[in-house]
Short mmCIF file of C-alpha atoms in Angstrom, two decimals:
data_model
loop_
_atom_site.label_atom_id
_atom_site.label_comp_id
_atom_site.label_asym_id
_atom_site.label_seq_id
_atom_site.Cartn_x
_atom_site.Cartn_y
_atom_site.Cartn_z
CA MET A 289 16.39 58.87 -9.10
CA ARG A 290 15.39 62.36 -10.11
CA ARG A 291 16.55 61.74 -13.68
CA LEU A 292 14.49 58.54 -13.87
CA ILE A 293 11.39 60.32 -12.58
CA GLY A 294 11.91 63.07 -15.15
CA THR A 295 12.25 60.53 -17.95
CA VAL A 296 8.98 58.79 -16.99
CA PHE A 297 7.26 62.16 -16.61
CA ARG A 298 8.27 63.36 -20.09
CA LYS A 299 7.39 60.01 -21.65
CA GLU A 300 3.88 59.93 -20.17
CA LEU A 301 3.18 63.55 -20.99
CA ARG A 302 4.46 63.16 -24.56
CA ASP A 303 2.39 60.03 -25.15
CA TYR A 304 -0.71 61.70 -23.77
CA LEU A 305 -0.35 64.93 -25.72
CA ARG A 306 0.20 62.93 -28.91
CA ASP A 307 -3.50 62.11 -28.85
CA ARG A 308 -4.71 65.65 -29.40
CA ARG A 309 -8.39 64.79 -29.28
CA THR A 310 -8.14 63.25 -25.82
CA ALA A 311 -5.92 66.06 -24.54
CA SER A 312 -8.27 68.74 -25.85
CA THR A 313 -11.22 66.95 -24.25
CA SER A 314 -9.51 67.13 -20.87
CA LEU A 315 -8.81 70.82 -21.32
CA LEU A 316 -12.50 71.41 -22.07
CA TRP A 317 -12.97 71.45 -18.28
CA ALA A 318 -11.18 74.79 -18.30
CA LEU A 319 -13.78 76.27 -20.66
CA LEU A 320 -16.94 74.35 -19.85
CA ALA A 321 -17.40 75.56 -16.27
CA PRO A 322 -16.78 79.29 -17.03
CA LEU A 323 -19.17 79.13 -19.98
CA LEU A 324 -21.81 77.52 -17.79
CA PHE A 325 -21.17 80.17 -15.15
CA LEU A 326 -21.57 82.88 -17.80
CA VAL A 327 -24.93 81.49 -18.87
CA LEU A 328 -26.18 81.17 -15.27
CA ILE A 329 -25.21 84.73 -14.34
CA ASN A 330 -26.87 86.15 -17.45
CA VAL A 331 -30.03 84.18 -16.73
CA MET A 332 -30.05 85.37 -13.11
CA ALA A 333 -29.50 88.95 -14.25
CA SER A 334 -32.41 88.71 -16.67
CA TRP A 335 -34.62 87.53 -13.80
CA ARG A 336 -33.64 90.55 -11.72
CA LYS A 337 -34.49 93.08 -14.41
CA ASP A 338 -37.91 94.45 -13.57
CA LYS A 339 -40.01 94.53 -16.70
CA PRO A 340 -43.36 96.34 -16.58
CA LEU A 341 -45.79 94.13 -14.71
CA GLU A 342 -48.76 93.03 -16.77
CA LEU A 343 -51.69 92.37 -14.47
CA PRO A 344 -54.95 90.93 -15.83
CA VAL A 345 -57.87 92.15 -13.73
CA VAL A 346 -61.41 90.91 -13.25
CA GLY A 347 -63.80 93.63 -12.04
CA ARG A 348 -61.69 96.72 -12.77
CA GLU A 349 -64.77 98.95 -12.57
CA HIS A 350 -65.28 98.08 -8.89
CA ALA A 351 -61.98 99.64 -7.72
CA PRO A 352 -61.14 102.76 -9.77
CA SER A 353 -58.82 104.24 -7.13
CA LEU A 354 -56.85 101.00 -6.88
CA MET A 355 -56.55 100.82 -10.67
CA ALA A 356 -55.32 104.43 -10.81
CA PHE A 357 -52.74 103.68 -8.08
CA LEU A 358 -51.39 100.65 -9.96
CA SER A 359 -51.27 102.56 -13.26
CA ARG A 360 -49.24 105.38 -11.67
CA LEU A 361 -46.67 102.80 -10.58
CA GLY A 362 -46.23 101.54 -14.13
CA VAL A 363 -48.42 98.44 -14.00
CA THR A 364 -50.00 97.49 -17.33
CA LEU A 365 -53.63 96.64 -16.57
CA LYS A 366 -55.72 94.57 -18.93
CA ASP A 367 -58.95 92.63 -18.82
CA ALA A 368 -58.52 89.01 -17.82
CA PRO A 369 -59.76 86.38 -20.27
CA GLU A 370 -62.79 84.33 -19.34
CA ASP A 371 -60.73 81.14 -19.04
CA TYR A 372 -58.06 82.72 -16.83
CA GLU A 373 -58.08 79.83 -14.35
CA GLU A 374 -57.24 77.31 -17.07
CA ARG A 375 -54.54 79.60 -18.43
CA ILE A 376 -52.95 79.97 -15.00
CA ARG A 377 -52.88 76.20 -14.61
CA ALA A 378 -51.40 75.86 -18.11
CA GLY A 379 -48.73 78.49 -17.39
CA SER A 380 -49.69 81.10 -19.99
CA LEU A 381 -50.75 83.52 -17.21
CA ASP A 382 -48.83 84.18 -13.98
CA VAL A 383 -51.41 85.94 -11.83
CA VAL A 384 -54.86 87.52 -12.08
CA LEU A 385 -56.36 90.16 -9.76
CA LEU A 386 -60.02 89.57 -8.91
CA VAL A 387 -62.01 92.50 -7.47
CA PRO A 388 -65.38 91.33 -6.02
CA GLN A 389 -68.58 93.26 -6.65
CA ASP A 390 -68.94 94.26 -2.98
CA TYR A 391 -65.44 95.79 -2.91
CA GLY A 392 -66.74 99.34 -3.46
CA ARG A 393 -69.35 99.11 -0.69
CA ASP A 394 -66.86 97.84 1.90
CA PHE A 395 -64.18 100.33 0.81
CA SER A 396 -66.54 103.34 0.95
CA SER A 397 -67.84 102.39 4.41
CA GLY A 398 -64.32 102.24 5.85
CA ARG A 399 -64.30 98.49 6.30
CA THR A 400 -61.65 96.08 5.03
CA ALA A 401 -62.24 95.42 1.34
CA ASP A 402 -61.10 92.06 -0.02
CA VAL A 403 -59.38 91.39 -3.33
CA ASN A 404 -58.16 88.04 -4.60
CA LEU A 405 -54.90 87.10 -6.33
CA ILE A 406 -55.46 84.03 -8.48
CA MET A 407 -52.21 82.11 -8.95
CA ASP A 408 -50.60 78.69 -9.04
CA SER A 409 -48.08 78.48 -6.18
CA SER A 410 -46.48 75.35 -7.64
CA ARG A 411 -45.09 77.30 -10.65
CA GLN A 412 -41.74 78.78 -9.75
CA SER A 413 -41.59 80.91 -12.90
CA ALA A 414 -44.67 82.86 -11.78
CA GLN A 415 -43.46 83.64 -8.27
CA ARG A 416 -41.74 86.90 -9.19
CA SER A 417 -44.88 88.35 -10.81
CA VAL A 418 -46.97 87.18 -7.86
CA GLN A 419 -44.62 88.76 -5.33
CA ARG A 420 -44.55 92.06 -7.23
CA ALA A 421 -48.35 92.15 -7.31
CA GLN A 422 -48.50 91.39 -3.59
CA ARG A 423 -46.05 94.20 -2.77
CA LEU A 424 -48.03 96.69 -4.84
CA LEU A 425 -51.31 95.76 -3.19
CA GLN A 426 -49.74 95.95 0.27
CA GLY A 427 -48.38 99.40 -0.59
CA TYR A 428 -51.85 100.55 -1.64
CA SER A 429 -53.30 99.17 1.59
CA ARG A 430 -50.77 101.12 3.68
CA HIS A 431 -51.41 104.27 1.63
CA VAL A 432 -55.19 104.10 2.16
CA GLY A 433 -54.75 103.24 5.83
CA ASP A 434 -52.57 106.32 6.39
CA GLN A 435 -55.14 108.52 4.65
CA ARG A 436 -57.93 107.20 6.84
CA LEU A 437 -55.95 107.90 10.00
CA TYR A 438 -55.14 111.43 8.82
CA ALA A 439 -58.85 112.03 8.10
CA ARG A 440 -59.65 111.14 11.71
CA GLY A 441 -56.95 113.41 13.08
CA MET A 442 -54.62 110.56 14.01
CA ALA A 443 -50.97 110.09 13.14
CA PRO A 444 -50.24 106.99 11.03
CA GLU A 445 -47.35 106.21 13.38
CA LEU A 446 -49.93 105.07 15.96
CA ALA A 447 -50.56 102.01 13.81
CA MET A 448 -46.82 101.26 13.71
CA PRO A 449 -45.56 101.11 17.31
CA VAL A 450 -42.25 99.50 16.22
CA ARG A 451 -40.30 100.27 13.06
CA VAL A 452 -37.55 97.82 12.12
CA GLU A 453 -34.56 99.25 10.26
CA GLU A 454 -31.94 96.87 8.89
CA LEU A 455 -28.24 97.79 9.02
CA ASP A 456 -26.37 95.62 6.52
CA LEU A 457 -22.73 95.14 7.56
CA SER A 458 -21.80 93.05 4.54
CA THR A 459 -18.99 94.21 2.29
CA PRO A 460 -19.27 94.20 -1.53
CA GLU A 461 -16.92 91.18 -1.60
CA ARG A 462 -19.10 89.20 0.82
CA THR A 463 -22.21 90.02 -1.17
CA ALA A 464 -20.48 88.96 -4.38
CA ALA A 465 -19.40 85.69 -2.74
CA MET A 466 -23.06 84.74 -2.28
CA VAL A 467 -23.53 84.96 -6.05
CA LEU A 468 -20.14 83.43 -6.91
CA ASN A 469 -20.33 80.54 -4.43
CA MET A 470 -20.49 78.10 -7.34
CA LEU A 471 -17.01 79.14 -8.53
CA PRO A 472 -15.04 77.08 -5.92
CA PHE A 473 -17.14 74.04 -6.78
CA PHE A 474 -16.30 74.36 -10.48
CA LEU A 475 -12.59 74.77 -9.73
CA VAL A 476 -12.59 71.63 -7.58
CA MET A 477 -14.34 69.78 -10.39
CA ALA A 478 -11.62 71.00 -12.76
CA ALA A 479 -8.99 69.46 -10.46
CA PHE A 480 -10.82 66.13 -10.69
CA GLY A 481 -11.54 66.27 -14.41
CA GLY A 482 -8.23 67.65 -15.70
CA GLY A 483 -6.06 64.60 -15.05
CA MET A 484 -8.72 61.91 -15.09
CA GLN A 485 -8.03 60.74 -18.64
CA LEU A 486 -4.27 60.60 -18.12
CA ALA A 487 -4.55 58.79 -14.78
CA SER A 488 -6.75 56.14 -16.40
CA ASP A 489 -4.52 55.73 -19.44
CA THR A 490 -1.20 55.70 -17.60
CA MET A 491 -2.27 52.80 -15.36
CA ALA A 492 -5.29 50.90 -16.67
CA GLY A 493 -4.55 51.77 -20.30
CA GLU A 494 -1.04 50.36 -20.19
CA ARG A 495 -2.31 47.31 -18.33
CA GLU A 496 -4.91 46.71 -21.06
CA ARG A 497 -2.36 47.16 -23.86
CA GLY A 498 0.10 44.81 -22.19
CA SER A 499 2.81 47.48 -22.01
CA LEU A 500 2.91 47.62 -18.21
CA GLU A 501 4.93 44.40 -17.80
CA PRO A 502 7.81 45.49 -20.12
CA LEU A 503 7.85 48.86 -18.41
CA LEU A 504 8.26 47.23 -15.00
CA LEU A 505 11.10 45.06 -16.32
CA ASN A 506 13.26 48.16 -16.82
CA PRO A 507 15.83 48.93 -14.09
CA VAL A 508 13.60 51.64 -12.66
CA PRO A 509 12.28 51.52 -9.08
CA HIS A 510 8.53 51.21 -8.89
CA GLY A 511 8.43 54.34 -6.78
CA ALA A 512 10.15 56.39 -9.49
CA LEU A 513 7.80 54.96 -12.11
CA VAL A 514 4.68 55.83 -10.12
CA THR A 515 6.03 59.28 -9.23
CA GLY A 516 6.75 60.14 -12.87
CA LYS A 517 3.28 59.06 -13.94
CA TRP A 518 1.78 60.99 -11.04
CA LEU A 519 3.66 64.18 -11.95
CA ALA A 520 2.33 63.97 -15.51
CA THR A 521 -1.21 63.64 -14.16
CA VAL A 522 -0.64 66.54 -11.77
CA ALA A 523 0.60 68.68 -14.66
CA MET A 524 -2.61 68.13 -16.62
CA ALA A 525 -4.79 68.72 -13.57
CA GLY A 526 -2.86 71.86 -12.64
CA VAL A 527 -3.07 73.28 -16.16
CA THR A 528 -6.82 72.66 -16.17
CA VAL A 529 -7.32 74.38 -12.81
CA LEU A 530 -5.22 77.39 -13.78
CA GLY A 531 -6.88 77.63 -17.18
CA SER A 532 -10.32 77.41 -15.61
CA LEU A 533 -9.44 80.11 -13.06
CA ALA A 534 -8.11 82.39 -15.82
CA CYS A 535 -11.33 81.90 -17.80
CA PHE A 536 -13.39 82.64 -14.69
CA ILE A 537 -11.51 85.89 -14.16
CA VAL A 538 -12.24 86.95 -17.74
CA VAL A 539 -15.90 85.93 -17.44
CA VAL A 540 -16.43 87.71 -14.10
CA ARG A 541 -15.16 90.95 -15.64
CA HIS A 542 -17.70 90.73 -18.47
CA VAL A 543 -20.85 89.35 -16.83
CA PRO A 544 -23.55 91.82 -15.65
CA LEU A 545 -22.96 91.39 -11.93
CA GLU A 546 -24.13 94.97 -11.38
CA ASP A 547 -27.63 93.86 -12.40
CA LEU A 548 -27.52 91.46 -9.45
CA GLY A 549 -26.45 94.25 -7.09
CA VAL A 550 -22.95 92.88 -6.43
CA ARG A 551 -19.41 93.90 -7.27
CA ALA A 552 -16.69 91.27 -7.58
CA ARG A 553 -13.01 92.05 -7.14
CA PHE A 554 -10.42 89.70 -8.64
CA ASP A 555 -7.11 91.40 -7.95
CA ALA A 556 -3.70 89.73 -7.73
CA ALA A 557 -4.11 88.85 -4.04
CA ALA A 558 -7.49 87.17 -4.61
CA THR A 559 -6.14 85.25 -7.61
CA LEU A 560 -3.11 83.98 -5.68
CA GLY A 561 -5.39 83.03 -2.80
CA MET A 562 -7.56 80.95 -5.12
CA VAL A 563 -4.49 79.25 -6.59
CA ALA A 564 -3.12 78.48 -3.12
CA ALA A 565 -6.50 77.12 -2.07
CA ILE A 566 -7.26 74.83 -5.02
CA LEU A 567 -3.95 73.83 -6.61
CA PRO A 568 -2.73 71.54 -3.75
CA LEU A 569 -5.87 69.48 -4.30
CA ALA A 570 -4.53 68.50 -7.72
CA LEU A 571 -1.71 66.62 -5.98
CA ALA A 572 -4.06 64.48 -3.90
CA VAL A 573 -6.67 63.98 -6.61
CA SER A 574 -4.10 62.82 -9.18
CA ALA A 575 -2.59 60.31 -6.77
CA LEU A 576 -6.03 59.05 -5.76
CA GLN A 577 -7.11 58.66 -9.38
CA MET A 578 -3.98 56.63 -10.17
CA TRP A 579 -4.66 54.41 -7.16
CA VAL A 580 -8.22 53.78 -8.36
CA ALA A 581 -7.12 53.21 -11.97
CA THR A 582 -4.58 50.60 -10.87
CA TYR A 583 -7.41 48.24 -9.93
CA ALA A 584 -9.07 48.53 -13.35
CA ARG A 585 -8.31 45.93 -16.03
CA SER A 586 -9.17 48.24 -18.92
CA PHE A 587 -9.33 51.92 -19.74
CA LYS A 588 -13.13 51.75 -19.96
CA GLU A 589 -13.38 50.18 -16.52
CA ALA A 590 -11.05 52.84 -15.12
CA GLN A 591 -13.26 55.57 -16.57
CA MET A 592 -16.24 54.06 -14.80
CA TYR A 593 -14.36 54.10 -11.49
CA GLN A 594 -13.21 57.68 -12.09
CA SER A 595 -16.78 58.76 -12.81
CA MET A 596 -17.83 57.30 -9.47
CA LEU A 597 -14.95 59.18 -7.84
CA MET A 598 -16.33 62.44 -9.25
CA VAL A 599 -19.19 62.13 -6.75
CA VAL A 600 -16.70 62.98 -3.97
CA PRO A 601 -16.51 66.72 -4.78
CA MET A 602 -20.17 66.93 -5.79
CA LEU A 603 -21.61 66.08 -2.38
CA PRO A 604 -19.77 68.71 -0.28
CA GLY A 605 -19.94 71.17 -3.16
CA MET A 606 -23.71 71.03 -3.42
CA MET A 607 -24.03 71.07 0.37
CA LEU A 608 -21.91 74.23 0.68
CA MET A 609 -23.77 75.96 -2.17
CA LEU A 610 -27.26 75.17 -0.89
CA SER A 611 -26.61 75.29 2.85
CA PRO A 612 -23.50 77.30 3.80
CA MET A 613 -22.04 76.46 7.21
CA GLN A 614 -20.04 78.31 9.82
CA THR A 615 -16.37 77.71 9.03
CA LYS A 616 -14.30 75.94 11.70
CA LEU A 617 -10.52 75.52 11.64
CA TRP A 618 -10.69 71.70 11.59
CA MET A 619 -12.76 71.78 8.39
CA PHE A 620 -9.73 72.94 6.41
CA ALA A 621 -8.09 69.58 7.15
CA VAL A 622 -10.79 67.71 5.22
CA PRO A 623 -9.70 67.36 1.57
CA VAL A 624 -12.14 68.81 -0.99
CA VAL A 625 -14.21 70.47 1.76
CA GLY A 626 -11.22 72.48 2.97
CA GLN A 627 -10.38 73.68 -0.54
CA GLN A 628 -13.93 74.82 -1.25
CA LEU A 629 -14.15 76.61 2.10
CA LEU A 630 -10.81 78.32 1.51
CA ALA A 631 -11.81 79.48 -1.96
CA GLY A 632 -15.12 80.75 -0.61
CA GLU A 633 -13.41 82.72 2.16
CA VAL A 634 -11.01 84.24 -0.38
CA LEU A 635 -13.98 85.35 -2.48
CA ARG A 636 -15.50 86.96 0.62
CA GLY A 637 -12.33 88.96 1.15
CA GLU A 638 -11.62 87.41 4.55
CA LEU A 639 -8.15 87.77 6.09
CA LEU A 640 -7.37 84.14 6.91
CA GLY A 641 -3.62 84.14 7.48
CA PRO A 642 -1.34 81.29 6.40
CA LEU A 643 -2.57 78.63 8.88
CA PRO A 644 -5.74 77.50 7.02
CA PHE A 645 -3.80 77.25 3.76
CA LEU A 646 -1.08 75.19 5.45
CA ILE A 647 -3.63 72.86 7.07
CA ALA A 648 -5.47 72.28 3.77
CA ALA A 649 -2.20 71.72 1.89
CA ALA A 650 -0.90 69.32 4.57
CA SER A 651 -4.04 67.18 4.33
CA CYS A 652 -3.61 66.99 0.54
CA VAL A 653 0.03 66.01 0.91
CA ALA A 654 -0.94 63.26 3.38
CA VAL A 655 -3.51 61.83 0.96
CA THR A 656 -0.95 62.05 -1.83
CA LEU A 657 1.75 60.13 0.06
CA VAL A 658 -0.65 57.39 1.14
CA SER A 659 -2.07 56.96 -2.38
CA LEU A 660 1.36 56.85 -4.03
CA ARG A 661 2.63 54.37 -1.46
CA VAL A 662 -0.32 52.04 -1.98
CA THR A 663 -0.10 52.35 -5.78
CA THR A 664 3.61 51.50 -5.68
CA GLY A 665 2.86 48.43 -3.60
CA LEU A 666 0.14 47.29 -6.00
CA LEU A 667 2.62 47.19 -8.88
CA SER A 668 4.46 44.42 -7.03
CA GLN A 669 1.42 42.14 -7.09
CA GLU A 670 1.01 39.65 -9.93
CA ARG A 671 -2.77 39.91 -10.00
CA ILE A 672 -2.44 43.63 -10.76
CA VAL A 673 0.35 43.41 -13.33
CA PHE A 674 -0.73 40.30 -15.27
CA GLY A 675 -4.49 40.20 -14.65
CA ARG A 676 -6.42 41.37 -17.71
CA SER A 677 -9.65 39.45 -17.41
#
């Protein structure tokens, strides 16, 4: 039995690797996600770099002390164009500071002096400039308020009865996990994409070419045939996951994470933890993809089904990235979700112990056995073996 499974495994893998273009396309998953991650991190780092703030001002002559305060803090002040409102709506300007004519009178008399920030809150690209301008103006307001209290012989602390100090207990690994939370999602997608082509070809492709019937006529149990094909699919999925993880490790060591204020640590323990978290999913995904491909009458139809199956990791992946949840032990038993949670906890540097890994692996094994059993049974049905239209 083992020799028969090995023969089918080598045959399927050899046939698949013979088509180098298709095989290289599958392995692109190992490079595509790390390259996308590299671009995203560099874009995020460029957003965090504080360039000198350019602030167009209307009515600079009405607030000389405010202008001097902003200039000392490195703000580049310039006169706003006459059509600044249209330019803000068009996106060529982020924010404009408007100082009313009565600002000087109110400021000199000790009353609250109003200034206006003209902006378009619907433009996300302008939010950083707007927030920086708001922080600078709030700092000037506190500075002037403290001076006024000192001039009246009062301590500025009287205006601040409660001071809130934050004590951050996060570790560098947990902070890095917030930035790298997309990495588990990409690894799960690699498990789905690595063996997708082979799973479609080994079942639906042979059915379309008419080579499935002669193959089933050989004195080989259907279970051995399905297992050999499944092992070939697992091999491709596993290679893609490991290759993607290796590329991620290289990328993480070369991206400017320091500009984001985080420090990632990918040592041997973290790497083995990621492998133990994601690799068992390749077993279940490969078996599930073969089950789905068995129903398809052609390779093209199987690809359509496999594309729909790719939605399965996307939904929990996006949910965990956008709205992280408190991890519970039972969640590790849910395939796909459990793997992403495990990988995320490994990135955070949490000491999980072997139980979560065993639970996640057991759920993948259960899905694998059920899928292989159903696929083996389908090969005994005439409508599956002979139906091509």
